[in-house]
mmCIF file of C-alpha atoms in Angstrom:
data_model
loop_
_atom_site.group_PDB
_atom_site.id
_atom_site.type_symbol
_atom_site.label_atom_id
_atom_site.label_comp_id
_atom_site.label_asym_id
_atom_site.label_seq_id
_atom_site.Cartn_x
_atom_site.Cartn_y
_atom_site.Cartn_z
ATOM 1 C CA UNK A 18 -50.001 115.040 29.506
ATOM 2 C CA UNK A 19 -48.667 112.937 26.671
ATOM 3 C CA UNK A 20 -45.251 111.376 26.666
ATOM 4 C CA UNK A 21 -43.654 109.784 23.626
ATOM 5 C CA UNK A 22 -43.789 106.390 25.319
ATOM 6 C CA UNK A 23 -47.541 106.312 25.659
ATOM 7 C CA UNK A 24 -48.785 104.937 22.310
ATOM 8 C CA UNK A 25 -46.388 102.036 22.659
ATOM 9 C CA UNK A 26 -47.620 101.292 26.142
ATOM 10 C CA UNK A 27 -51.197 101.270 24.930
ATOM 11 C CA UNK A 28 -50.239 98.610 22.423
ATOM 12 C CA UNK A 29 -48.713 96.646 25.272
ATOM 13 C CA UNK A 30 -52.008 96.793 27.153
ATOM 14 C CA UNK A 31 -53.655 95.329 24.070
ATOM 15 C CA UNK A 32 -51.344 92.324 24.148
ATOM 16 C CA UNK A 33 -53.297 90.278 26.734
ATOM 17 C CA UNK A 34 -56.437 90.819 24.685
ATOM 18 C CA UNK A 35 -54.673 89.582 21.572
ATOM 19 C CA UNK A 36 -53.259 86.583 23.397
ATOM 20 C CA UNK A 37 -56.700 85.782 24.737
ATOM 21 C CA UNK A 38 -58.260 86.128 21.276
ATOM 22 C CA UNK A 39 -55.636 83.835 19.785
ATOM 23 C CA UNK A 40 -56.095 81.239 22.493
ATOM 24 C CA UNK A 41 -59.881 81.449 22.229
ATOM 25 C CA UNK A 42 -59.590 80.947 18.475
ATOM 26 C CA UNK A 43 -57.508 77.828 18.917
ATOM 27 C CA UNK A 44 -59.788 76.401 21.582
ATOM 28 C CA UNK A 45 -62.887 77.175 19.532
ATOM 29 C CA UNK A 46 -61.433 75.285 16.622
ATOM 30 C CA UNK A 47 -60.610 72.472 19.015
ATOM 31 C CA UNK A 48 -64.308 72.040 19.723
ATOM 32 C CA UNK A 49 -64.772 70.748 16.215
ATOM 33 C CA UNK A 50 -61.858 68.343 16.100
ATOM 34 C CA UNK A 51 -62.401 64.638 16.580
ATOM 35 C CA UNK A 52 -59.785 63.330 18.964
ATOM 36 C CA UNK A 53 -61.124 59.806 18.610
ATOM 37 C CA UNK A 54 -60.143 59.769 14.943
ATOM 38 C CA UNK A 55 -56.510 58.856 14.896
ATOM 39 C CA UNK A 56 -54.816 59.598 11.597
ATOM 40 C CA UNK A 57 -53.556 56.371 10.080
ATOM 41 C CA UNK A 58 -49.873 56.162 9.201
ATOM 42 C CA UNK A 59 -50.918 53.712 6.486
ATOM 43 C CA UNK A 60 -52.443 56.357 4.210
ATOM 44 C CA UNK A 61 -50.517 56.444 0.958
ATOM 45 C CA UNK A 62 -48.639 53.275 1.868
ATOM 46 C CA UNK A 63 -49.162 49.734 0.611
ATOM 47 C CA UNK A 64 -51.819 47.789 2.444
ATOM 48 C CA UNK A 65 -50.198 45.311 4.828
ATOM 49 C CA UNK A 66 -49.560 41.810 3.586
ATOM 50 C CA UNK A 67 -52.081 39.290 4.849
ATOM 51 C CA UNK A 68 -53.709 36.033 3.929
ATOM 52 C CA UNK A 69 -56.898 35.297 5.802
ATOM 53 C CA UNK A 70 -58.886 32.075 5.671
ATOM 54 C CA UNK A 71 -62.591 32.143 4.901
ATOM 55 C CA UNK A 72 -65.166 32.427 7.641
ATOM 56 C CA UNK A 73 -65.927 28.774 8.393
ATOM 57 C CA UNK A 74 -68.903 27.694 6.309
ATOM 58 C CA UNK A 75 -68.563 30.551 3.840
ATOM 59 C CA UNK A 76 -66.683 30.519 0.550
ATOM 60 C CA UNK A 77 -63.634 32.625 -0.079
ATOM 61 C CA UNK A 78 -60.972 34.001 2.124
ATOM 62 C CA UNK A 79 -59.132 37.249 1.592
ATOM 63 C CA UNK A 80 -55.521 38.104 0.939
ATOM 64 C CA UNK A 81 -53.394 41.044 -0.088
ATOM 65 C CA UNK A 82 -53.393 39.785 -3.683
ATOM 66 C CA UNK A 83 -57.168 40.368 -3.896
ATOM 67 C CA UNK A 84 -56.607 44.087 -3.403
ATOM 68 C CA UNK A 85 -54.289 44.594 -6.328
ATOM 69 C CA UNK A 86 -55.240 45.940 -9.731
ATOM 70 C CA UNK A 87 -58.507 47.616 -8.736
ATOM 71 C CA UNK A 88 -59.984 50.250 -6.491
ATOM 72 C CA UNK A 89 -61.760 48.547 -3.625
ATOM 73 C CA UNK A 90 -63.198 49.000 -0.167
ATOM 74 C CA UNK A 91 -62.076 46.916 2.773
ATOM 75 C CA UNK A 92 -64.507 46.893 5.637
ATOM 76 C CA UNK A 93 -63.535 45.585 9.062
ATOM 77 C CA UNK A 94 -66.648 44.383 10.847
ATOM 78 C CA UNK A 95 -67.873 42.107 13.604
ATOM 79 C CA UNK A 96 -71.229 40.769 14.666
ATOM 80 C CA UNK A 97 -70.629 41.974 18.229
ATOM 81 C CA UNK A 98 -70.132 45.530 17.028
ATOM 82 C CA UNK A 99 -73.173 47.766 17.383
ATOM 83 C CA UNK A 100 -72.129 50.550 15.016
ATOM 84 C CA UNK A 101 -71.468 47.913 12.321
ATOM 85 C CA UNK A 102 -75.208 47.264 12.267
ATOM 86 C CA UNK A 103 -75.690 50.980 11.697
ATOM 87 C CA UNK A 104 -73.519 51.125 8.590
ATOM 88 C CA UNK A 105 -74.562 47.756 7.170
ATOM 89 C CA UNK A 106 -77.532 49.017 5.079
ATOM 90 C CA UNK A 107 -75.197 51.550 3.488
ATOM 91 C CA UNK A 108 -72.794 48.793 2.455
ATOM 92 C CA UNK A 109 -75.707 46.747 1.115
ATOM 93 C CA UNK A 110 -76.874 49.677 -1.023
ATOM 94 C CA UNK A 111 -73.340 50.270 -2.246
ATOM 95 C CA UNK A 112 -72.897 46.604 -3.127
ATOM 96 C CA UNK A 113 -76.054 46.732 -5.214
ATOM 97 C CA UNK A 114 -74.646 49.576 -7.295
ATOM 98 C CA UNK A 115 -71.556 47.473 -8.045
ATOM 99 C CA UNK A 116 -69.317 50.495 -8.336
ATOM 100 C CA UNK A 117 -66.397 48.847 -6.634
ATOM 101 C CA UNK A 118 -65.696 45.547 -4.911
ATOM 102 C CA UNK A 119 -66.261 45.489 -1.170
ATOM 103 C CA UNK A 120 -64.123 43.139 0.857
ATOM 104 C CA UNK A 121 -64.818 42.222 4.438
ATOM 105 C CA UNK A 122 -62.557 41.356 7.319
ATOM 106 C CA UNK A 123 -64.493 39.625 10.060
ATOM 107 C CA UNK A 124 -62.657 40.888 13.120
ATOM 108 C CA UNK A 125 -62.394 38.746 16.253
ATOM 109 C CA UNK A 126 -65.709 37.132 15.599
ATOM 110 C CA UNK A 127 -66.965 33.590 15.966
ATOM 111 C CA UNK A 128 -67.716 32.054 12.559
ATOM 112 C CA UNK A 129 -71.264 31.101 13.534
ATOM 113 C CA UNK A 130 -71.907 34.684 14.666
ATOM 114 C CA UNK A 131 -70.480 36.113 11.436
ATOM 115 C CA UNK A 132 -72.621 33.728 9.398
ATOM 116 C CA UNK A 133 -75.753 34.576 11.358
ATOM 117 C CA UNK A 134 -75.054 38.281 10.950
ATOM 118 C CA UNK A 135 -74.668 38.012 7.178
ATOM 119 C CA UNK A 136 -77.725 35.776 6.867
ATOM 120 C CA UNK A 137 -80.018 38.128 8.735
ATOM 121 C CA UNK A 138 -78.664 41.443 7.425
ATOM 122 C CA UNK A 139 -77.449 40.460 3.970
ATOM 123 C CA UNK A 140 -73.964 39.997 2.614
ATOM 124 C CA UNK A 141 -72.501 43.019 0.804
ATOM 125 C CA UNK A 142 -69.013 41.525 0.572
ATOM 126 C CA UNK A 143 -67.376 40.108 -2.514
ATOM 127 C CA UNK A 144 -64.936 38.200 -0.349
ATOM 128 C CA UNK A 145 -64.522 37.818 3.374
ATOM 129 C CA UNK A 146 -61.511 36.863 5.434
ATOM 130 C CA UNK A 147 -61.734 35.794 9.049
ATOM 131 C CA UNK A 148 -59.336 37.495 11.435
ATOM 132 C CA UNK A 149 -60.072 35.483 14.546
ATOM 133 C CA UNK A 150 -57.253 36.748 16.770
ATOM 134 C CA UNK A 151 -57.143 40.311 15.424
ATOM 135 C CA UNK A 152 -53.576 39.937 14.238
ATOM 136 C CA UNK A 153 -54.275 41.210 10.722
ATOM 137 C CA UNK A 154 -56.376 43.957 12.260
ATOM 138 C CA UNK A 155 -53.323 44.979 14.265
ATOM 139 C CA UNK A 156 -51.235 45.206 11.095
ATOM 140 C CA UNK A 157 -53.896 47.445 9.597
ATOM 141 C CA UNK A 158 -53.924 49.634 12.691
ATOM 142 C CA UNK A 159 -57.501 48.723 13.569
ATOM 143 C CA UNK A 160 -58.478 50.083 16.970
ATOM 144 C CA UNK A 161 -62.223 50.242 16.731
ATOM 145 C CA UNK A 162 -64.670 48.495 14.475
ATOM 146 C CA UNK A 163 -66.152 49.256 12.075
ATOM 147 C CA UNK A 164 -63.299 50.639 10.027
ATOM 148 C CA UNK A 165 -63.361 51.138 6.286
ATOM 149 C CA UNK A 166 -60.340 51.442 4.018
ATOM 150 C CA UNK A 167 -60.282 52.658 0.452
ATOM 151 C CA UNK A 168 -57.577 50.860 -1.525
ATOM 152 C CA UNK A 169 -56.210 52.170 -4.818
ATOM 153 C CA UNK A 170 -55.177 50.185 -7.885
ATOM 154 C CA UNK A 171 -51.647 49.667 -6.674
ATOM 155 C CA UNK A 172 -52.926 48.245 -3.418
ATOM 156 C CA UNK A 173 -52.121 51.368 -1.397
ATOM 157 C CA UNK A 174 -54.373 52.613 1.375
ATOM 158 C CA UNK A 175 -55.917 55.828 0.066
ATOM 159 C CA UNK A 176 -58.399 56.669 2.816
ATOM 160 C CA UNK A 177 -59.594 55.376 6.142
ATOM 161 C CA UNK A 178 -62.873 55.863 7.952
ATOM 162 C CA UNK A 179 -63.018 54.972 11.630
ATOM 163 C CA UNK A 180 -66.458 54.248 12.976
ATOM 164 C CA UNK A 181 -69.624 53.601 11.023
ATOM 165 C CA UNK A 182 -69.798 54.884 7.472
ATOM 166 C CA UNK A 183 -72.385 57.600 7.084
ATOM 167 C CA UNK A 184 -74.089 58.610 3.839
ATOM 168 C CA UNK A 185 -72.353 62.009 4.124
ATOM 169 C CA UNK A 186 -68.848 60.574 4.451
ATOM 170 C CA UNK A 187 -69.527 58.027 1.730
ATOM 171 C CA UNK A 188 -70.987 60.504 -0.774
ATOM 172 C CA UNK A 189 -68.752 63.472 -0.065
ATOM 173 C CA UNK A 190 -65.423 61.781 0.613
ATOM 174 C CA UNK A 191 -65.096 58.063 -0.084
ATOM 175 C CA UNK A 192 -66.898 57.755 -3.419
ATOM 176 C CA UNK A 193 -65.494 60.939 -5.027
ATOM 177 C CA UNK A 194 -61.997 59.813 -4.087
ATOM 178 C CA UNK A 195 -62.726 56.318 -5.398
ATOM 179 C CA UNK A 196 -63.933 57.830 -8.695
ATOM 180 C CA UNK A 197 -60.731 59.858 -8.985
ATOM 181 C CA UNK A 198 -58.628 56.778 -8.287
ATOM 182 C CA UNK A 199 -60.487 54.791 -10.926
ATOM 183 C CA UNK A 200 -59.665 57.291 -13.690
ATOM 184 C CA UNK B 25 -73.198 40.486 27.049
ATOM 185 C CA UNK B 26 -69.761 41.940 27.240
ATOM 186 C CA UNK B 27 -66.940 39.681 28.073
ATOM 187 C CA UNK B 28 -65.079 40.502 31.207
ATOM 188 C CA UNK B 29 -61.352 40.591 30.863
ATOM 189 C CA UNK B 30 -59.336 40.905 33.974
ATOM 190 C CA UNK B 31 -55.668 41.083 34.515
ATOM 191 C CA UNK B 32 -54.635 39.519 37.707
ATOM 192 C CA UNK B 33 -51.015 40.398 37.833
ATOM 193 C CA UNK B 34 -51.095 42.257 41.123
ATOM 194 C CA UNK B 35 -52.187 39.829 43.817
ATOM 195 C CA UNK B 36 -53.915 42.495 45.929
ATOM 196 C CA UNK B 37 -55.892 43.733 42.977
ATOM 197 C CA UNK B 38 -56.690 40.154 42.088
ATOM 198 C CA UNK B 39 -58.063 39.505 45.564
ATOM 199 C CA UNK B 40 -60.119 42.665 45.426
ATOM 200 C CA UNK B 41 -61.487 41.786 42.015
ATOM 201 C CA UNK B 42 -62.248 38.282 43.177
ATOM 202 C CA UNK B 43 -64.064 39.710 46.190
ATOM 203 C CA UNK B 44 -66.028 42.055 43.990
ATOM 204 C CA UNK B 45 -66.896 39.275 41.599
ATOM 205 C CA UNK B 46 -68.003 37.192 44.550
ATOM 206 C CA UNK B 47 -70.191 40.058 45.665
ATOM 207 C CA UNK B 48 -71.708 40.278 42.210
ATOM 208 C CA UNK B 49 -72.462 36.591 42.450
ATOM 209 C CA UNK B 50 -74.125 37.040 45.842
ATOM 210 C CA UNK B 51 -76.249 39.896 44.614
ATOM 211 C CA UNK B 52 -77.282 37.592 41.839
ATOM 212 C CA UNK B 53 -76.282 39.713 38.885
ATOM 213 C CA UNK B 54 -77.126 37.963 35.666
ATOM 214 C CA UNK B 55 -73.610 38.457 34.308
ATOM 215 C CA UNK B 56 -72.197 35.114 33.259
ATOM 216 C CA UNK B 57 -68.787 34.188 34.532
ATOM 217 C CA UNK B 58 -66.708 36.082 31.992
ATOM 218 C CA UNK B 59 -63.636 34.730 30.361
ATOM 219 C CA UNK B 60 -60.812 35.651 32.678
ATOM 220 C CA UNK B 61 -57.682 36.181 30.729
ATOM 221 C CA UNK B 62 -54.470 36.401 32.635
ATOM 222 C CA UNK B 63 -51.627 38.090 30.821
ATOM 223 C CA UNK B 64 -48.837 35.658 30.222
ATOM 224 C CA UNK B 65 -45.693 37.310 31.479
ATOM 225 C CA UNK B 66 -42.218 36.790 30.100
ATOM 226 C CA UNK B 67 -40.104 34.182 31.900
ATOM 227 C CA UNK B 68 -37.129 36.536 32.178
ATOM 228 C CA UNK B 69 -37.885 39.090 34.939
ATOM 229 C CA UNK B 70 -35.708 41.740 33.292
ATOM 230 C CA UNK B 71 -37.550 41.348 29.978
ATOM 231 C CA UNK B 72 -40.877 41.416 31.793
ATOM 232 C CA UNK B 73 -39.850 44.630 33.565
ATOM 233 C CA UNK B 74 -38.969 46.109 30.184
ATOM 234 C CA UNK B 75 -42.346 45.059 28.795
ATOM 235 C CA UNK B 76 -44.136 46.753 31.687
ATOM 236 C CA UNK B 77 -42.015 49.894 31.361
ATOM 237 C CA UNK B 78 -42.701 50.061 27.624
ATOM 238 C CA UNK B 79 -46.399 49.424 28.101
ATOM 239 C CA UNK B 80 -46.622 52.374 30.474
ATOM 240 C CA UNK B 81 -45.547 54.658 27.633
ATOM 241 C CA UNK B 82 -47.933 53.264 25.030
ATOM 242 C CA UNK B 83 -51.401 54.652 24.577
ATOM 243 C CA UNK B 84 -54.451 52.464 24.612
ATOM 244 C CA UNK B 85 -56.106 53.670 21.416
ATOM 245 C CA UNK B 86 -59.661 53.051 22.514
ATOM 246 C CA UNK B 87 -59.344 54.644 25.943
ATOM 247 C CA UNK B 88 -56.987 57.316 24.589
ATOM 248 C CA UNK B 89 -55.579 58.747 27.789
ATOM 249 C CA UNK B 90 -54.683 55.523 29.510
ATOM 250 C CA UNK B 91 -51.578 53.511 28.884
ATOM 251 C CA UNK B 92 -51.987 49.950 27.705
ATOM 252 C CA UNK B 93 -50.459 48.904 31.005
ATOM 253 C CA UNK B 94 -53.333 50.523 32.906
ATOM 254 C CA UNK B 95 -56.176 49.620 30.609
ATOM 255 C CA UNK B 96 -58.458 46.629 30.695
ATOM 256 C CA UNK B 97 -59.622 47.170 27.132
ATOM 257 C CA UNK B 98 -59.257 44.197 24.848
ATOM 258 C CA UNK B 99 -57.090 46.133 22.424
ATOM 259 C CA UNK B 100 -54.745 47.105 25.256
ATOM 260 C CA UNK B 101 -54.440 43.443 26.162
ATOM 261 C CA UNK B 102 -53.585 42.585 22.560
ATOM 262 C CA UNK B 103 -50.965 45.302 22.439
ATOM 263 C CA UNK B 104 -49.412 44.133 25.725
ATOM 264 C CA UNK B 105 -49.154 40.689 24.234
ATOM 265 C CA UNK B 106 -47.544 42.043 21.085
ATOM 266 C CA UNK B 107 -45.033 44.095 23.102
ATOM 267 C CA UNK B 108 -44.009 40.894 24.905
ATOM 268 C CA UNK B 109 -43.828 39.038 21.625
ATOM 269 C CA UNK B 110 -41.485 41.600 20.152
ATOM 270 C CA UNK B 111 -39.287 41.660 23.247
ATOM 271 C CA UNK B 112 -39.120 37.878 23.227
ATOM 272 C CA UNK B 113 -38.117 38.084 19.562
ATOM 273 C CA UNK B 114 -35.138 40.177 20.633
ATOM 274 C CA UNK B 115 -36.292 43.690 19.660
ATOM 275 C CA UNK B 116 -34.899 46.612 21.612
ATOM 276 C CA UNK B 117 -37.265 49.229 23.049
ATOM 277 C CA UNK B 118 -37.021 51.592 20.081
ATOM 278 C CA UNK B 119 -37.752 48.813 17.623
ATOM 279 C CA UNK B 120 -40.823 47.744 19.574
ATOM 280 C CA UNK B 121 -42.059 51.328 19.583
ATOM 281 C CA UNK B 122 -41.366 51.700 15.861
ATOM 282 C CA UNK B 123 -43.295 48.482 15.228
ATOM 283 C CA UNK B 124 -46.372 49.971 16.892
ATOM 284 C CA UNK B 125 -45.914 53.459 15.421
ATOM 285 C CA UNK B 126 -45.839 51.957 11.914
ATOM 286 C CA UNK B 127 -49.381 50.696 12.493
ATOM 287 C CA UNK B 128 -50.976 53.257 14.769
ATOM 288 C CA UNK B 129 -48.881 56.387 14.220
ATOM 289 C CA UNK B 130 -47.162 58.581 16.780
ATOM 290 C CA UNK B 131 -50.444 58.772 18.628
ATOM 291 C CA UNK B 132 -49.703 55.393 20.187
ATOM 292 C CA UNK B 133 -46.830 56.964 22.106
ATOM 293 C CA UNK B 134 -48.025 58.731 25.238
ATOM 294 C CA UNK B 135 -44.973 60.980 25.026
ATOM 295 C CA UNK B 136 -44.912 62.579 21.566
ATOM 296 C CA UNK B 137 -41.575 62.322 19.774
ATOM 297 C CA UNK B 138 -39.481 65.447 19.232
ATOM 298 C CA UNK B 139 -39.652 66.112 15.504
ATOM 299 C CA UNK B 140 -40.705 68.707 12.946
ATOM 300 C CA UNK B 141 -44.433 68.341 13.411
ATOM 301 C CA UNK B 142 -44.316 68.314 17.187
ATOM 302 C CA UNK B 143 -41.794 71.135 17.526
ATOM 303 C CA UNK B 144 -44.545 73.601 18.461
ATOM 304 C CA UNK B 145 -45.806 71.215 21.090
ATOM 305 C CA UNK B 146 -42.426 70.921 22.747
ATOM 306 C CA UNK B 147 -41.160 74.462 22.305
ATOM 307 C CA UNK B 148 -44.353 76.472 22.900
ATOM 308 C CA UNK B 149 -44.169 76.244 26.722
ATOM 309 C CA UNK B 150 -40.523 77.377 26.738
ATOM 310 C CA UNK B 151 -41.267 80.159 24.248
ATOM 311 C CA UNK B 152 -44.301 81.317 26.210
ATOM 312 C CA UNK B 153 -42.386 81.348 29.484
ATOM 313 C CA UNK B 154 -39.408 83.297 28.096
ATOM 314 C CA UNK B 155 -41.818 85.659 26.343
ATOM 315 C CA UNK B 156 -43.749 86.270 29.529
ATOM 316 C CA UNK B 157 -40.562 86.806 31.548
ATOM 317 C CA UNK B 158 -39.173 89.219 28.952
ATOM 318 C CA UNK B 159 -42.444 91.108 28.915
ATOM 319 C CA UNK B 160 -42.599 91.280 32.693
ATOM 320 C CA UNK B 161 -38.950 92.430 32.744
ATOM 321 C CA UNK B 162 -39.509 95.309 30.335
ATOM 322 C CA UNK B 163 -42.741 96.372 32.006
ATOM 323 C CA UNK B 164 -41.195 96.465 35.456
ATOM 324 C CA UNK B 165 -38.008 98.117 34.294
ATOM 325 C CA UNK B 166 -39.900 100.882 32.556
ATOM 326 C CA UNK B 167 -42.020 101.654 35.582
ATOM 327 C CA UNK B 168 -41.118 105.137 36.970
ATOM 328 C CA UNK B 169 -39.095 105.242 40.204
ATOM 329 C CA UNK B 170 -41.324 104.815 43.190
ATOM 330 C CA UNK B 171 -42.441 108.254 44.364
ATOM 331 C CA UNK B 172 -40.970 109.156 47.748
ATOM 332 C CA UNK B 173 -43.708 109.230 50.374
ATOM 333 C CA UNK B 174 -45.081 112.719 50.930
ATOM 334 C CA UNK B 175 -44.217 113.932 54.441
ATOM 335 C CA UNK B 176 -47.153 114.217 56.760
ATOM 336 C CA UNK B 177 -48.740 117.566 57.198
ATOM 337 C CA UNK B 178 -48.670 119.046 60.726
ATOM 338 C CA UNK B 179 -52.329 118.158 61.148
ATOM 339 C CA UNK B 180 -51.703 114.565 60.239
ATOM 340 C CA UNK B 181 -48.696 114.409 62.533
ATOM 341 C CA UNK B 182 -50.812 115.677 65.349
ATOM 342 C CA UNK B 183 -53.414 113.064 64.605
ATOM 343 C CA UNK B 184 -50.803 110.309 64.570
ATOM 344 C CA UNK B 185 -49.501 111.592 67.874
ATOM 345 C CA UNK B 186 -52.931 111.663 69.428
ATOM 346 C CA UNK B 187 -53.570 108.138 68.272
ATOM 347 C CA UNK B 188 -50.254 106.769 69.516
ATOM 348 C CA UNK B 189 -49.918 108.961 72.631
ATOM 349 C CA UNK B 190 -46.311 109.635 71.824
ATOM 350 C CA UNK B 191 -45.388 112.832 73.615
ATOM 351 C CA UNK B 192 -42.261 113.271 71.481
ATOM 352 C CA UNK B 193 -44.264 113.526 68.285
ATOM 353 C CA UNK B 194 -46.914 115.877 69.652
ATOM 354 C CA UNK B 195 -46.756 119.530 68.818
ATOM 355 C CA UNK B 196 -46.207 120.843 65.311
ATOM 356 C CA UNK B 197 -42.903 120.023 63.723
ATOM 357 C CA UNK B 198 -41.242 121.663 60.818
ATOM 358 C CA UNK B 199 -41.460 119.860 57.582
#
């Protein structure tokens, strides 16, 4: 007993299956997203203006002018930040290669703690600015340390890594992009 | 040692926290008396109310699904302070929001704005509901008319009668 309406109805029965498959696909993809990584609105825009004093007892200081005219990394760190310890050897190794200047922003840290940290773990930074109250960090959209920013020649933010740098992210994303920007 | 930041705006909560801290002290926890930071509130009650209202709609970026008004995270405290700063500087609500969005993106708003990128987010529920209703409508409309109940056979009628002891229904009836 076949009626002309039947093939269409069969398709209709398939609809819930299709909807389920679509939803499952979306949710499956969702498993691999990182909700803690908030896309920065600063990407492609000029790095915020700032002028930070040096960490007491250390030379330097860091300002927006330091970031112009070259490709550089800006690393926001703090001695009280556990994951910063994790990425520190990577920054040390990178500093040794001298491929690009690495600037540090000491975020909400006591100067004596910052100094102790750099003395015991080594200092990979070409220049360091002290952001005691986190105000500059706020302008940069810092919400969790460590954070690393890749700055292009014009002083624009080209890339941002939230959380500790890993060799994978550094080798596969940050450095290739830096090389392209340097051309 | 993590620093302990407490907001003591609500007196009841403050009392409770104080009691709990006292308890910690009694138990002899090794936690040092943390720096207690009390949010400075704006002198103008209307401005302060605005600050609180705004803060309820701003996401604490480290805790993600809490507003900065509800969160004890240090970043949330900073953002509350900045919201008050902006209000004191004379910004209206939209300008304060824009100030934060420029640094942290739309994500900082607990309620996503209605714009191109978020159109799916806002319209999907409506589209799904109308779609489902339309589907249900066509399915139910196309359903064949309900079949009239088949009259009982004499045997069944007799059985019904015997079960209900209705003398009127006993005996075979024409169908």
